[in-house]
GROMACS .gro file of C-alpha atoms in nm:
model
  408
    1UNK     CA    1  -0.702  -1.799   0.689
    2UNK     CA    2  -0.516  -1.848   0.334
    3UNK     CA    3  -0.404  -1.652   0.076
    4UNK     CA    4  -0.549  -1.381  -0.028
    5UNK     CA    5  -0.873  -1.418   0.129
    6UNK     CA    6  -0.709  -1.390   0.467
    7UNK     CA    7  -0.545  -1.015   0.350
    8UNK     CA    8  -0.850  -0.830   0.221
    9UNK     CA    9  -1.073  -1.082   0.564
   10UNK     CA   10  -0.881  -0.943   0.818
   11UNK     CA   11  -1.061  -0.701   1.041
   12UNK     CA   12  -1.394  -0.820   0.839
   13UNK     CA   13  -1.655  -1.056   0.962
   14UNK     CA   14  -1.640  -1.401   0.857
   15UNK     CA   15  -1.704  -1.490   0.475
   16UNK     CA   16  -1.897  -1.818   0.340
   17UNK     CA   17  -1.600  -2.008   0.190
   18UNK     CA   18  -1.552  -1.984  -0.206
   19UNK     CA   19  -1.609  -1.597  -0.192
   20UNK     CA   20  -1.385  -1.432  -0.403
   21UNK     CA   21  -1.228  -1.118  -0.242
   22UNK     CA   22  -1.273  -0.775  -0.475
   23UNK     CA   23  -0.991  -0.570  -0.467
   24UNK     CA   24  -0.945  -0.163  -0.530
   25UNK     CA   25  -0.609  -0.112  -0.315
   26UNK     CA   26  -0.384  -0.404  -0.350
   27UNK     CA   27  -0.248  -0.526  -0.034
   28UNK     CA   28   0.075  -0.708  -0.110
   29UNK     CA   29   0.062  -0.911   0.224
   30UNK     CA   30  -0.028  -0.960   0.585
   31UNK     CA   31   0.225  -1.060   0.795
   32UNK     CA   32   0.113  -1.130   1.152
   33UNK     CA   33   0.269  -1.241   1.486
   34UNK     CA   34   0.342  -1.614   1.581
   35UNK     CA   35   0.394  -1.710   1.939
   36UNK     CA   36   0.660  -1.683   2.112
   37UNK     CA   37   0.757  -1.719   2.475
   38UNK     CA   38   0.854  -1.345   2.551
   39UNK     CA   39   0.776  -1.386   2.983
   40UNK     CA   40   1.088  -1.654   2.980
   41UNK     CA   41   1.307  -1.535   2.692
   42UNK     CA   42   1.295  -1.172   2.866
   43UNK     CA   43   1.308  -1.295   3.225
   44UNK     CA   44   1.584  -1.073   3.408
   45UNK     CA   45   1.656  -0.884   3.100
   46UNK     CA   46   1.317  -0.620   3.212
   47UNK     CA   47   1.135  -0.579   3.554
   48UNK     CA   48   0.873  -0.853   3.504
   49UNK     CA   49   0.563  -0.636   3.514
   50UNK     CA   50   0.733  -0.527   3.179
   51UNK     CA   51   0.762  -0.863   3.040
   52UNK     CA   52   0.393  -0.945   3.152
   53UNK     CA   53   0.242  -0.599   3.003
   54UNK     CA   54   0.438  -0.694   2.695
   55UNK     CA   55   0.383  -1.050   2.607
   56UNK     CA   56  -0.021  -0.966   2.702
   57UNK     CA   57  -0.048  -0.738   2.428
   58UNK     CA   58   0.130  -0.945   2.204
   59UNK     CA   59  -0.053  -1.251   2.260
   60UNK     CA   60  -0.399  -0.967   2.253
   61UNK     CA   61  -0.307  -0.912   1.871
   62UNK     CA   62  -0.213  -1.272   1.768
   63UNK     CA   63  -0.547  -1.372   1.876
   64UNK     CA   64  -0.714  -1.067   1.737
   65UNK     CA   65  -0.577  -1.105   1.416
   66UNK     CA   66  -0.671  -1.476   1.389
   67UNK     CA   67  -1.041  -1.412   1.461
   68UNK     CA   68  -1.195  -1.284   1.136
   69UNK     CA   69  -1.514  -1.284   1.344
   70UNK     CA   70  -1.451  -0.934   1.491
   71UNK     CA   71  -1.595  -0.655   1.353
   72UNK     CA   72  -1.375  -0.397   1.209
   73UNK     CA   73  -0.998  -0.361   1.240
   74UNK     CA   74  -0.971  -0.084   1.489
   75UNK     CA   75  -0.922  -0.309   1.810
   76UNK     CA   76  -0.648  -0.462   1.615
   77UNK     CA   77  -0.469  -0.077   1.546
   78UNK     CA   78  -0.543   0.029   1.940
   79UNK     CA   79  -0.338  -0.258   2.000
   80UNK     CA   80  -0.096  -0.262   1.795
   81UNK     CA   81   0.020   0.127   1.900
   82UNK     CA   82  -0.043   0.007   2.264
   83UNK     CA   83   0.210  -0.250   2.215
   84UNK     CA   84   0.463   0.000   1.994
   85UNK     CA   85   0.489   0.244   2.331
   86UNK     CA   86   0.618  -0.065   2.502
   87UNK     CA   87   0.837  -0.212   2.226
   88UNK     CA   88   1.019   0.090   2.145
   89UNK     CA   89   1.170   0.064   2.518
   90UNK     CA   90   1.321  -0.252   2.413
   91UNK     CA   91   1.470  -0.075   2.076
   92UNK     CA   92   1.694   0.139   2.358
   93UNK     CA   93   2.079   0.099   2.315
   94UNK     CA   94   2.174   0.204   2.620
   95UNK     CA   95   1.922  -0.095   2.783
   96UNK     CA   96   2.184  -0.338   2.554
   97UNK     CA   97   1.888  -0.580   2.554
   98UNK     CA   98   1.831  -0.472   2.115
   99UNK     CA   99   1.950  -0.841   2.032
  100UNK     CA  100   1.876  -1.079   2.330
  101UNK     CA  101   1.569  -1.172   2.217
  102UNK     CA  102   1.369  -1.358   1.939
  103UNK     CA  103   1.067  -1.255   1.792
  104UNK     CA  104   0.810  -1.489   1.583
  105UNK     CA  105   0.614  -1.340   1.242
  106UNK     CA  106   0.429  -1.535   0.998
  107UNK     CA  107   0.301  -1.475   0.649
  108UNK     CA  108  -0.097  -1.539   0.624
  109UNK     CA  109   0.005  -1.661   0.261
  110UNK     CA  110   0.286  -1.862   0.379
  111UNK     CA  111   0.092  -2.093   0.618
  112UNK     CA  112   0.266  -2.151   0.899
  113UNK     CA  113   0.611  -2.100   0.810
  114UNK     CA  114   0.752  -1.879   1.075
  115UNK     CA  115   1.060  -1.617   1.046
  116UNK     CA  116   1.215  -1.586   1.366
  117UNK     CA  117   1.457  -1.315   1.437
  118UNK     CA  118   1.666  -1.148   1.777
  119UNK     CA  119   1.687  -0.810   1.713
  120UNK     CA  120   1.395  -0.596   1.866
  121UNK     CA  121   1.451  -0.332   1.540
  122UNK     CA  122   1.266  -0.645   1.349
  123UNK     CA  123   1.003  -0.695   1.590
  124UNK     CA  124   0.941  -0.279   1.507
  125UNK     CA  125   0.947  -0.289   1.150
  126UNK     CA  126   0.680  -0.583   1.155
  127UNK     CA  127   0.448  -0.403   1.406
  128UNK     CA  128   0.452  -0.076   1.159
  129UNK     CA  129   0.450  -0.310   0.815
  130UNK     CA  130   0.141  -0.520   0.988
  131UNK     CA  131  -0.019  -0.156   1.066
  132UNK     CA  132   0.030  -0.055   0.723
  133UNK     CA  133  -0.130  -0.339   0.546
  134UNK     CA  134  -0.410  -0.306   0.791
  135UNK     CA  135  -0.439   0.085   0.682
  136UNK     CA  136  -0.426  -0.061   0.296
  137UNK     CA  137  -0.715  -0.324   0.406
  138UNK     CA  138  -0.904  -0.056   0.554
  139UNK     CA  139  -0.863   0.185   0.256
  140UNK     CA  140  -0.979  -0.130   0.004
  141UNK     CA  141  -1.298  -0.102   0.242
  142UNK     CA  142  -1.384   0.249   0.188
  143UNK     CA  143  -1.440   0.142  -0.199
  144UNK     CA  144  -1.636  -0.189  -0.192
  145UNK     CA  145  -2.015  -0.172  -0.046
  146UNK     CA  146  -2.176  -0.421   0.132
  147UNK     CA  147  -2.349  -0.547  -0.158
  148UNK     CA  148  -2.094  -0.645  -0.371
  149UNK     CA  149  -2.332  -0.806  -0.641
  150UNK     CA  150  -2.361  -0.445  -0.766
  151UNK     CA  151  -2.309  -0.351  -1.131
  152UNK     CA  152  -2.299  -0.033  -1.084
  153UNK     CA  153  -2.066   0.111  -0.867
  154UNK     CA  154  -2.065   0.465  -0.704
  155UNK     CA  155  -1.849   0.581  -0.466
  156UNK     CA  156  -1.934   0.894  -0.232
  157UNK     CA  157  -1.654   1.177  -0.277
  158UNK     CA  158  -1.614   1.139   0.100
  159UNK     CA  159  -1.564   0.792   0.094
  160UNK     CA  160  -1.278   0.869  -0.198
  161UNK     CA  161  -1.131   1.148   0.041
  162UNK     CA  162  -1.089   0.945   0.314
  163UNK     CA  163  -0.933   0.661   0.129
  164UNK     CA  164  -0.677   0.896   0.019
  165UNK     CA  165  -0.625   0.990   0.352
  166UNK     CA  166  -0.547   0.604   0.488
  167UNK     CA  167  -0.333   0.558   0.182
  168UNK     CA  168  -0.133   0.877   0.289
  169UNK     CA  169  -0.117   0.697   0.640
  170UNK     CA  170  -0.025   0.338   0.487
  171UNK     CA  171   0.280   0.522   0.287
  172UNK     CA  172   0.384   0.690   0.598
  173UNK     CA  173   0.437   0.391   0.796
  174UNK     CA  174   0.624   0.228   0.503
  175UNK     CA  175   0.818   0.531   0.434
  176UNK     CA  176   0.926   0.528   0.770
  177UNK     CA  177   0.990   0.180   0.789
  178UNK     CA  178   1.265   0.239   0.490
  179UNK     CA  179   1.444   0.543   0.644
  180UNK     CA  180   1.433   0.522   1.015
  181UNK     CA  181   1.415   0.114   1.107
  182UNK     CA  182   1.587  -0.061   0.818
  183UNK     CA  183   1.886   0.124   0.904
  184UNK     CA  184   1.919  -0.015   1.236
  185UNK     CA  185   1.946  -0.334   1.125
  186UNK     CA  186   2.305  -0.493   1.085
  187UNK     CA  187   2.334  -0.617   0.718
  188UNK     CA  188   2.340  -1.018   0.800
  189UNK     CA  189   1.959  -0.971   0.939
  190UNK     CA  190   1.913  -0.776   0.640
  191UNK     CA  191   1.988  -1.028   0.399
  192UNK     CA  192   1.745  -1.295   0.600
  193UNK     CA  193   1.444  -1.051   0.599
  194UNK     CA  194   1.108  -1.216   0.457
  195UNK     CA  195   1.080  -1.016   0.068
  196UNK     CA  196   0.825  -0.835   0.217
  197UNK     CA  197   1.018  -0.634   0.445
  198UNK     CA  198   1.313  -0.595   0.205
  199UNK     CA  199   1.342  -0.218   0.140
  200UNK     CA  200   1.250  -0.228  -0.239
  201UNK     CA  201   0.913  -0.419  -0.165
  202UNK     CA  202   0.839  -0.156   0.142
  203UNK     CA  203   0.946   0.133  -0.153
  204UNK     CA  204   0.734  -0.006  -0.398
  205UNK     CA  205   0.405  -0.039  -0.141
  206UNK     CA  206   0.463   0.313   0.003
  207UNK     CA  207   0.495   0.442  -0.364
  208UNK     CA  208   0.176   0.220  -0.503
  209UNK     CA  209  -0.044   0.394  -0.211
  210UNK     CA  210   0.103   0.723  -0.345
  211UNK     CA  211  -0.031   0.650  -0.715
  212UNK     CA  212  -0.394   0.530  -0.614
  213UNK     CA  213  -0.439   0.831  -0.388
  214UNK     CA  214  -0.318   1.019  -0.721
  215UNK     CA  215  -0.609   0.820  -0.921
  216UNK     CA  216  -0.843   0.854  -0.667
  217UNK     CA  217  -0.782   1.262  -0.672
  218UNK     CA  218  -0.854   1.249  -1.054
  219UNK     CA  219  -1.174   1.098  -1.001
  220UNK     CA  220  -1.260   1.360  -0.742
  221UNK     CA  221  -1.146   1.634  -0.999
  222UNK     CA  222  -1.355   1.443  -1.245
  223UNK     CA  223  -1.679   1.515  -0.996
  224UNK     CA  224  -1.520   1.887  -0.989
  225UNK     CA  225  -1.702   2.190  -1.158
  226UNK     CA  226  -1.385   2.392  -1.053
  227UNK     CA  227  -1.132   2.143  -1.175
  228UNK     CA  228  -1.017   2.219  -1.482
  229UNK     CA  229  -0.879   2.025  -1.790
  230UNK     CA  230  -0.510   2.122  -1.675
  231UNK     CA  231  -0.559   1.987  -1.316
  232UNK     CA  232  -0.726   1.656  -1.462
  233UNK     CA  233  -0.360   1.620  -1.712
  234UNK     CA  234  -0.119   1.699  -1.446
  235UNK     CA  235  -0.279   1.420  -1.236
  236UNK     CA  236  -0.351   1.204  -1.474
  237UNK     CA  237   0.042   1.209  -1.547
  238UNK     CA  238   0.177   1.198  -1.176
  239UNK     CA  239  -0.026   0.848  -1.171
  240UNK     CA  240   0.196   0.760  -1.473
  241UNK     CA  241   0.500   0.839  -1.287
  242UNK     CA  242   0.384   0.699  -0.965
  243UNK     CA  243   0.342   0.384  -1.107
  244UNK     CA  244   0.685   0.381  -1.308
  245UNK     CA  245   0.837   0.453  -1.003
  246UNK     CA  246   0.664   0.143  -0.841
  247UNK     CA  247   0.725  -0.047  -1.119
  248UNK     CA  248   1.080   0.038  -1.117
  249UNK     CA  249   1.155  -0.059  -0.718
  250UNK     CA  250   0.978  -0.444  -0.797
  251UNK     CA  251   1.189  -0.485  -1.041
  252UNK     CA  252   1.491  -0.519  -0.847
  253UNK     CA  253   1.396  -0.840  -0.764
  254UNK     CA  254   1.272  -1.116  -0.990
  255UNK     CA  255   1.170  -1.393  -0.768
  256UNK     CA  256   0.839  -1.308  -0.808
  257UNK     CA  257   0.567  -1.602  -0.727
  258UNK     CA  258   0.277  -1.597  -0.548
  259UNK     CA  259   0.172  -1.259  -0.416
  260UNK     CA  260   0.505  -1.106  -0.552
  261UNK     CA  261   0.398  -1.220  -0.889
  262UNK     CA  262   0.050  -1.059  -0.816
  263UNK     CA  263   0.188  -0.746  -0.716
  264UNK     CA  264   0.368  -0.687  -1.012
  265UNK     CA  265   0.072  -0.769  -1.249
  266UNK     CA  266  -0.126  -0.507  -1.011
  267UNK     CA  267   0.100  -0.247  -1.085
  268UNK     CA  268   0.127  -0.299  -1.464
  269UNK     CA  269  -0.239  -0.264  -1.500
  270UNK     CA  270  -0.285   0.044  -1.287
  271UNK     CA  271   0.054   0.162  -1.504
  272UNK     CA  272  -0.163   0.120  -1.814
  273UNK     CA  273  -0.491   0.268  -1.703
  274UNK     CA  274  -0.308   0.564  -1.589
  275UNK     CA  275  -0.124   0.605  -1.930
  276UNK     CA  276  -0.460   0.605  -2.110
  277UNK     CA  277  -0.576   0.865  -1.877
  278UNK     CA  278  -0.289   1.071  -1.953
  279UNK     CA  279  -0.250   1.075  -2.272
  280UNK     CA  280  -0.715   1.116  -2.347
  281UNK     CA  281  -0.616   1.446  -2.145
  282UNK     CA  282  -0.308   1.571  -2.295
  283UNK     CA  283  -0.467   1.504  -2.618
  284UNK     CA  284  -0.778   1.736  -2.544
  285UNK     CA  285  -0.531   1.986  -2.428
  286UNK     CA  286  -0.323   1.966  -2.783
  287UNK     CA  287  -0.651   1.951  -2.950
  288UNK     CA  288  -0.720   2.318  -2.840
  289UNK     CA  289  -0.433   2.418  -3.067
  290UNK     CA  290  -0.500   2.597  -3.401
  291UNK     CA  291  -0.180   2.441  -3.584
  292UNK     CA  292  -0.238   2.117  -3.797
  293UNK     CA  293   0.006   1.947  -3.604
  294UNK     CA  294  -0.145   2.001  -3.275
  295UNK     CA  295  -0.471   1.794  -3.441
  296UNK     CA  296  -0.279   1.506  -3.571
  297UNK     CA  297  -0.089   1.468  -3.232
  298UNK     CA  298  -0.402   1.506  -3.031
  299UNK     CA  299  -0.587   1.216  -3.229
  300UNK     CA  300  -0.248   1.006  -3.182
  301UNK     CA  301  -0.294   1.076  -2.802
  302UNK     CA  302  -0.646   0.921  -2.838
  303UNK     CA  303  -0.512   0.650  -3.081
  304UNK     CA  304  -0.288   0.613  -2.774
  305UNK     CA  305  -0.507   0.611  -2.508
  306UNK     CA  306  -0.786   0.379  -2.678
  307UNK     CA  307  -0.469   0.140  -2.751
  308UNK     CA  308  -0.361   0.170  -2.380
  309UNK     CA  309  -0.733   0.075  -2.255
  310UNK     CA  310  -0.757  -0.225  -2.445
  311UNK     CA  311  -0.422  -0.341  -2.311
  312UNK     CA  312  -0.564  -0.236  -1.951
  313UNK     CA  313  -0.832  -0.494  -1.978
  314UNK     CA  314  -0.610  -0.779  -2.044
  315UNK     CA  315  -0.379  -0.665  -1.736
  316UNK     CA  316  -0.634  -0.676  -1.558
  317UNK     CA  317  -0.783  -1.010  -1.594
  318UNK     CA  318  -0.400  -1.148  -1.592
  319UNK     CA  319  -0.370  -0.984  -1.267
  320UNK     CA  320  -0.766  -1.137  -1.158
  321UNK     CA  321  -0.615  -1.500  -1.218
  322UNK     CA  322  -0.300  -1.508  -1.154
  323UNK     CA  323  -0.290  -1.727  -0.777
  324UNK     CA  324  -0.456  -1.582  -0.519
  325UNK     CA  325  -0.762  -1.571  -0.749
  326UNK     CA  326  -0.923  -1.217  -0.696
  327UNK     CA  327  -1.177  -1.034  -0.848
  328UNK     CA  328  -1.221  -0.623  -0.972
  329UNK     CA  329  -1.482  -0.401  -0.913
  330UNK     CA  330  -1.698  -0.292  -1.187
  331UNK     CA  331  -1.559   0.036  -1.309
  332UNK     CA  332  -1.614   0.351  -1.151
  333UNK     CA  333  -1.506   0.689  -1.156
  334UNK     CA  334  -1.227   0.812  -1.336
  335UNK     CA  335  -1.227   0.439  -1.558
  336UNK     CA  336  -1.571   0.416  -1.607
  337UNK     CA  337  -1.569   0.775  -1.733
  338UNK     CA  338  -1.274   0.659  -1.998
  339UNK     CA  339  -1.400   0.341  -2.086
  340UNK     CA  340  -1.696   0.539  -2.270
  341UNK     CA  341  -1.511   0.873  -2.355
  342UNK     CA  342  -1.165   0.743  -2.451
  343UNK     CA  343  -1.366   0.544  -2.800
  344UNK     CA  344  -1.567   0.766  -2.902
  345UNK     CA  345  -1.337   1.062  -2.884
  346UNK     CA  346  -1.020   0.854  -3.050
  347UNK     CA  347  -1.315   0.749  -3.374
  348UNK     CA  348  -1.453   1.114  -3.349
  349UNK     CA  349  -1.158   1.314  -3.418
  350UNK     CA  350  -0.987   1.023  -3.631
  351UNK     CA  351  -1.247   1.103  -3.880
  352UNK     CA  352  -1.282   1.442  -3.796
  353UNK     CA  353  -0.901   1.476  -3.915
  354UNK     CA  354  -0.840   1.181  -4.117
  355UNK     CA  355  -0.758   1.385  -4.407
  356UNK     CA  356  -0.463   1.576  -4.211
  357UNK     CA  357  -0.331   1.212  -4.113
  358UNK     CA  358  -0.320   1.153  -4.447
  359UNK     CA  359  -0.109   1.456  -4.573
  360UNK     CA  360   0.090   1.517  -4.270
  361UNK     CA  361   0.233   1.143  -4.205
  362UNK     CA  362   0.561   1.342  -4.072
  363UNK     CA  363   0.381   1.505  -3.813
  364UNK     CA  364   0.201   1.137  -3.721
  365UNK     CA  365   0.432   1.109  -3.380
  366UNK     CA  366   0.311   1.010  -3.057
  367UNK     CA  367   0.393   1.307  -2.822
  368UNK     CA  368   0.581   1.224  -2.465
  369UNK     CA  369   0.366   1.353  -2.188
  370UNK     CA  370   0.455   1.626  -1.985
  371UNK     CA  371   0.648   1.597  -1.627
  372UNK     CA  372   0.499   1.723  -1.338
  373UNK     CA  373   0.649   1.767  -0.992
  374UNK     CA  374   0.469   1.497  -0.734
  375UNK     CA  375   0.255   1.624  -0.541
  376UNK     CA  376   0.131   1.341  -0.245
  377UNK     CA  377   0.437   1.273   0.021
  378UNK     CA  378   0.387   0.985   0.264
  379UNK     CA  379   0.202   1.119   0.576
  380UNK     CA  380   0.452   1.221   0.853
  381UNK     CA  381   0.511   0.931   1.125
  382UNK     CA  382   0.664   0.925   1.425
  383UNK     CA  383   0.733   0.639   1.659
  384UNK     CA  384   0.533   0.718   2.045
  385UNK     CA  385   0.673   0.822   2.340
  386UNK     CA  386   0.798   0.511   2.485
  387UNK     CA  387   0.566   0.343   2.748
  388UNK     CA  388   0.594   0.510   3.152
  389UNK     CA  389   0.678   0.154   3.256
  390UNK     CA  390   1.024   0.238   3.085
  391UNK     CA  391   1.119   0.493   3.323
  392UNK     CA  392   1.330   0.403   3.545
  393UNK     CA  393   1.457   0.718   3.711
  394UNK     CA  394   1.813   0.737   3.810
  395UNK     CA  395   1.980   0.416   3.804
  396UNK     CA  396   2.021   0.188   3.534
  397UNK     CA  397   1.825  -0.067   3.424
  398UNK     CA  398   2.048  -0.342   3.535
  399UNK     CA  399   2.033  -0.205   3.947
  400UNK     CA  400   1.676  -0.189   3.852
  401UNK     CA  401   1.654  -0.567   3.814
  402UNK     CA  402   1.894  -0.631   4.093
  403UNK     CA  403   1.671  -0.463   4.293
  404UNK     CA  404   1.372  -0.662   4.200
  405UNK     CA  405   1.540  -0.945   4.301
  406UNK     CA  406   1.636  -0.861   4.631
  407UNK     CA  407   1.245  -0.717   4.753
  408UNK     CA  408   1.139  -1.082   4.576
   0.00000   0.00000   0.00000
């Protein structure tokens, strides 16, 4: 499993080699579990059947994830929120065990370099990053059809709303990740964290799920009778922002190679398509103004957008080459709808008003675009219940163990 093949194959049947994976959602990485002897390293730290029920599971989704025969990547999630009931015992400070053991992850694009840490908070955040690039996986699913020789592309409005949905989900898990695990890490494990699990990468991913489920709204709007031109704006600009934002927690760190490097590009080109979508709609909107000014700044908007388009295209085949080797869909949606309107509108009204360009060269300033107050929030997460096997009603865990011992 390499590269990105192995991200966007996981949960999928098997490929013929040499396919090139098509990507809609961007999924930055797939970290997965290495093994790791859990029964001995946990051995009189837990009652055994503990340790057993534990290093099953785990074992259950290392081989699970390595199969890219199985069908779909819900036996993988059942799993993985089996195992998080048991692992959050182990996250217990008054058990004292947080830091006596080591636990073994691996990066799919990495090979089989291994990062090994002792600190059951780590073990956590992995499970719940792993879950959320599965949800991201999933979501790139919903958007690509079996037949993906298809020039056309058309995806059903249910098939858009419940993408949006498991991109909610995916920036949930990450958004909990940042506030409620990271902080229960001591700051030397911090600093040895693989990039993917450093807090501005997890920002960045919760906030890039935030902006396609933005762009994905816009092209339901688009399919709207109801939605009006207002609706299609505001969206159109909290895409903008949601990408800034992104863009703005990557760059906090400039190692970027490999995926890292792909990331970025990713988020540059969606940055640009969503800037041409703003600004075609804020121009319409200025365009309904009677003043001479609001007609020059609308046809700068389009001058803008058509500009921003262009620009889009050659993001987008930087970000189709750059290593892992990917491809895009066709456009659909919201960018095929552009990629025909945006043109014609920016040569229609430059004509249209070329003569006002002319006289009012003062007034010839690209507007900014309106602010708007996000609207998507990370879906709410909460950690589970911790397993029943954790209860150990009144004594302590150590008597429990002691015990154990003495009925052996």
């Amino acid at each position: 499993m390499g590269c990105a093949a192995s991200v966007y194959q996981v949960g999928k049947k098997k490929k013929k080699k040499g396919i090139i994976p098509e990507v809609s959602i961007f999924v930055p990485s797939m970290r997965v579990p290495a093994q790791c002897d859990l029964q001995r390293t946990l051995k009189g730290l837990i009652p055994k059947d503990l340790a057993d029920k534990l290093t099953f599971i785990r074992n259950q989704i290392l081989l699970i994830a390595q199969d890219t025969d199985v069908s779909d990547i819900d036996e993988l999630q059942k799993a993985l929120e089996e195992y998080l009931s048991l692992l959050v015992g182990l996250t217990r400070k008054e058990f004292g065990i947080q830091e006596l053991t080591g636990f073994k992850w691996k990066n799919l694009e990495d090979g089989q370099e291994e990062t090994s840490v002792a600190n059951s908070w780590f073990e956590l955040l992995s499970v719940l990053h792993m879950m959320a690039m599965l949800t991201l996986v999933e979501a790139n699913m919903k958007l690509i059809p079996k037949d993906i020789a298809m020039t056309e592309r058309a995806v059903s409005g249910d098939c858009m709303r419940d993408t949006v949905d498991l991109l909610l989900k995916a920036s949930g898990y990450l958004d909990f990740c940042v506030q409620d695990v990271l902080v229960h890490l001591p700051p030397d494990i911090k600093n040895k964290l693989p990039k993917d699990l450093h807090q501005g990468i997890l920002e960045a991913t919760s906030n890039q799920a935030l902006a396609q489920g933005t762009e994905i709204q816009l092209g339901l709007a688009l399919e709207s009778q109801n939605a009006t031109l207002s609706v299609k704006r505001r969206l159109a600009c909290e895409a903008v922002s949601y990408y800034a934002q992104t863009l703005c927690f990557l760059s906090g760190d400039n190692n970027f190679h490999g995926t890292a490097k792909k990331h970025l590009l990713f988020i540059k080109w969606k940055y640009l398509e969503a800037k041409a979508a703003a600004y075609y709609y804020h121009g319409i909107i200025i365009d309904k103004g009677t003043e001479p000014s609001c007609h020059v700044s609308a046809v700068c908007c389009f001058l803008a957008a058509e500009e921003l388009l262009t620009e889009s295209k050659k993001a987008s085949l930087s970000f189709c080459l750059a290593e892992p080797v990917t491809r895009t869909p066709p456009a659909w949606g919201v960018m095929k709808h552009l990629n025909k309107k945006v043109p014609e509108t920016a040569a229609k009204k430059s004509q249209m008003y070329g003569y006002l360009l002319d006289q009012e060269k003062d007034l010839r300033v690209l507007p900014d675009l309106p602010e708007f107050q996000l609207s998507l929030k990370p879906e709410d997460y909460t950690l589970p219940e911790a397993d029943s096997t954790w209860d150990i009603p009144g004594q302590s865990l150590k008597e429990h163990l002691k015990d154990g011992e003495e009925t052996d």
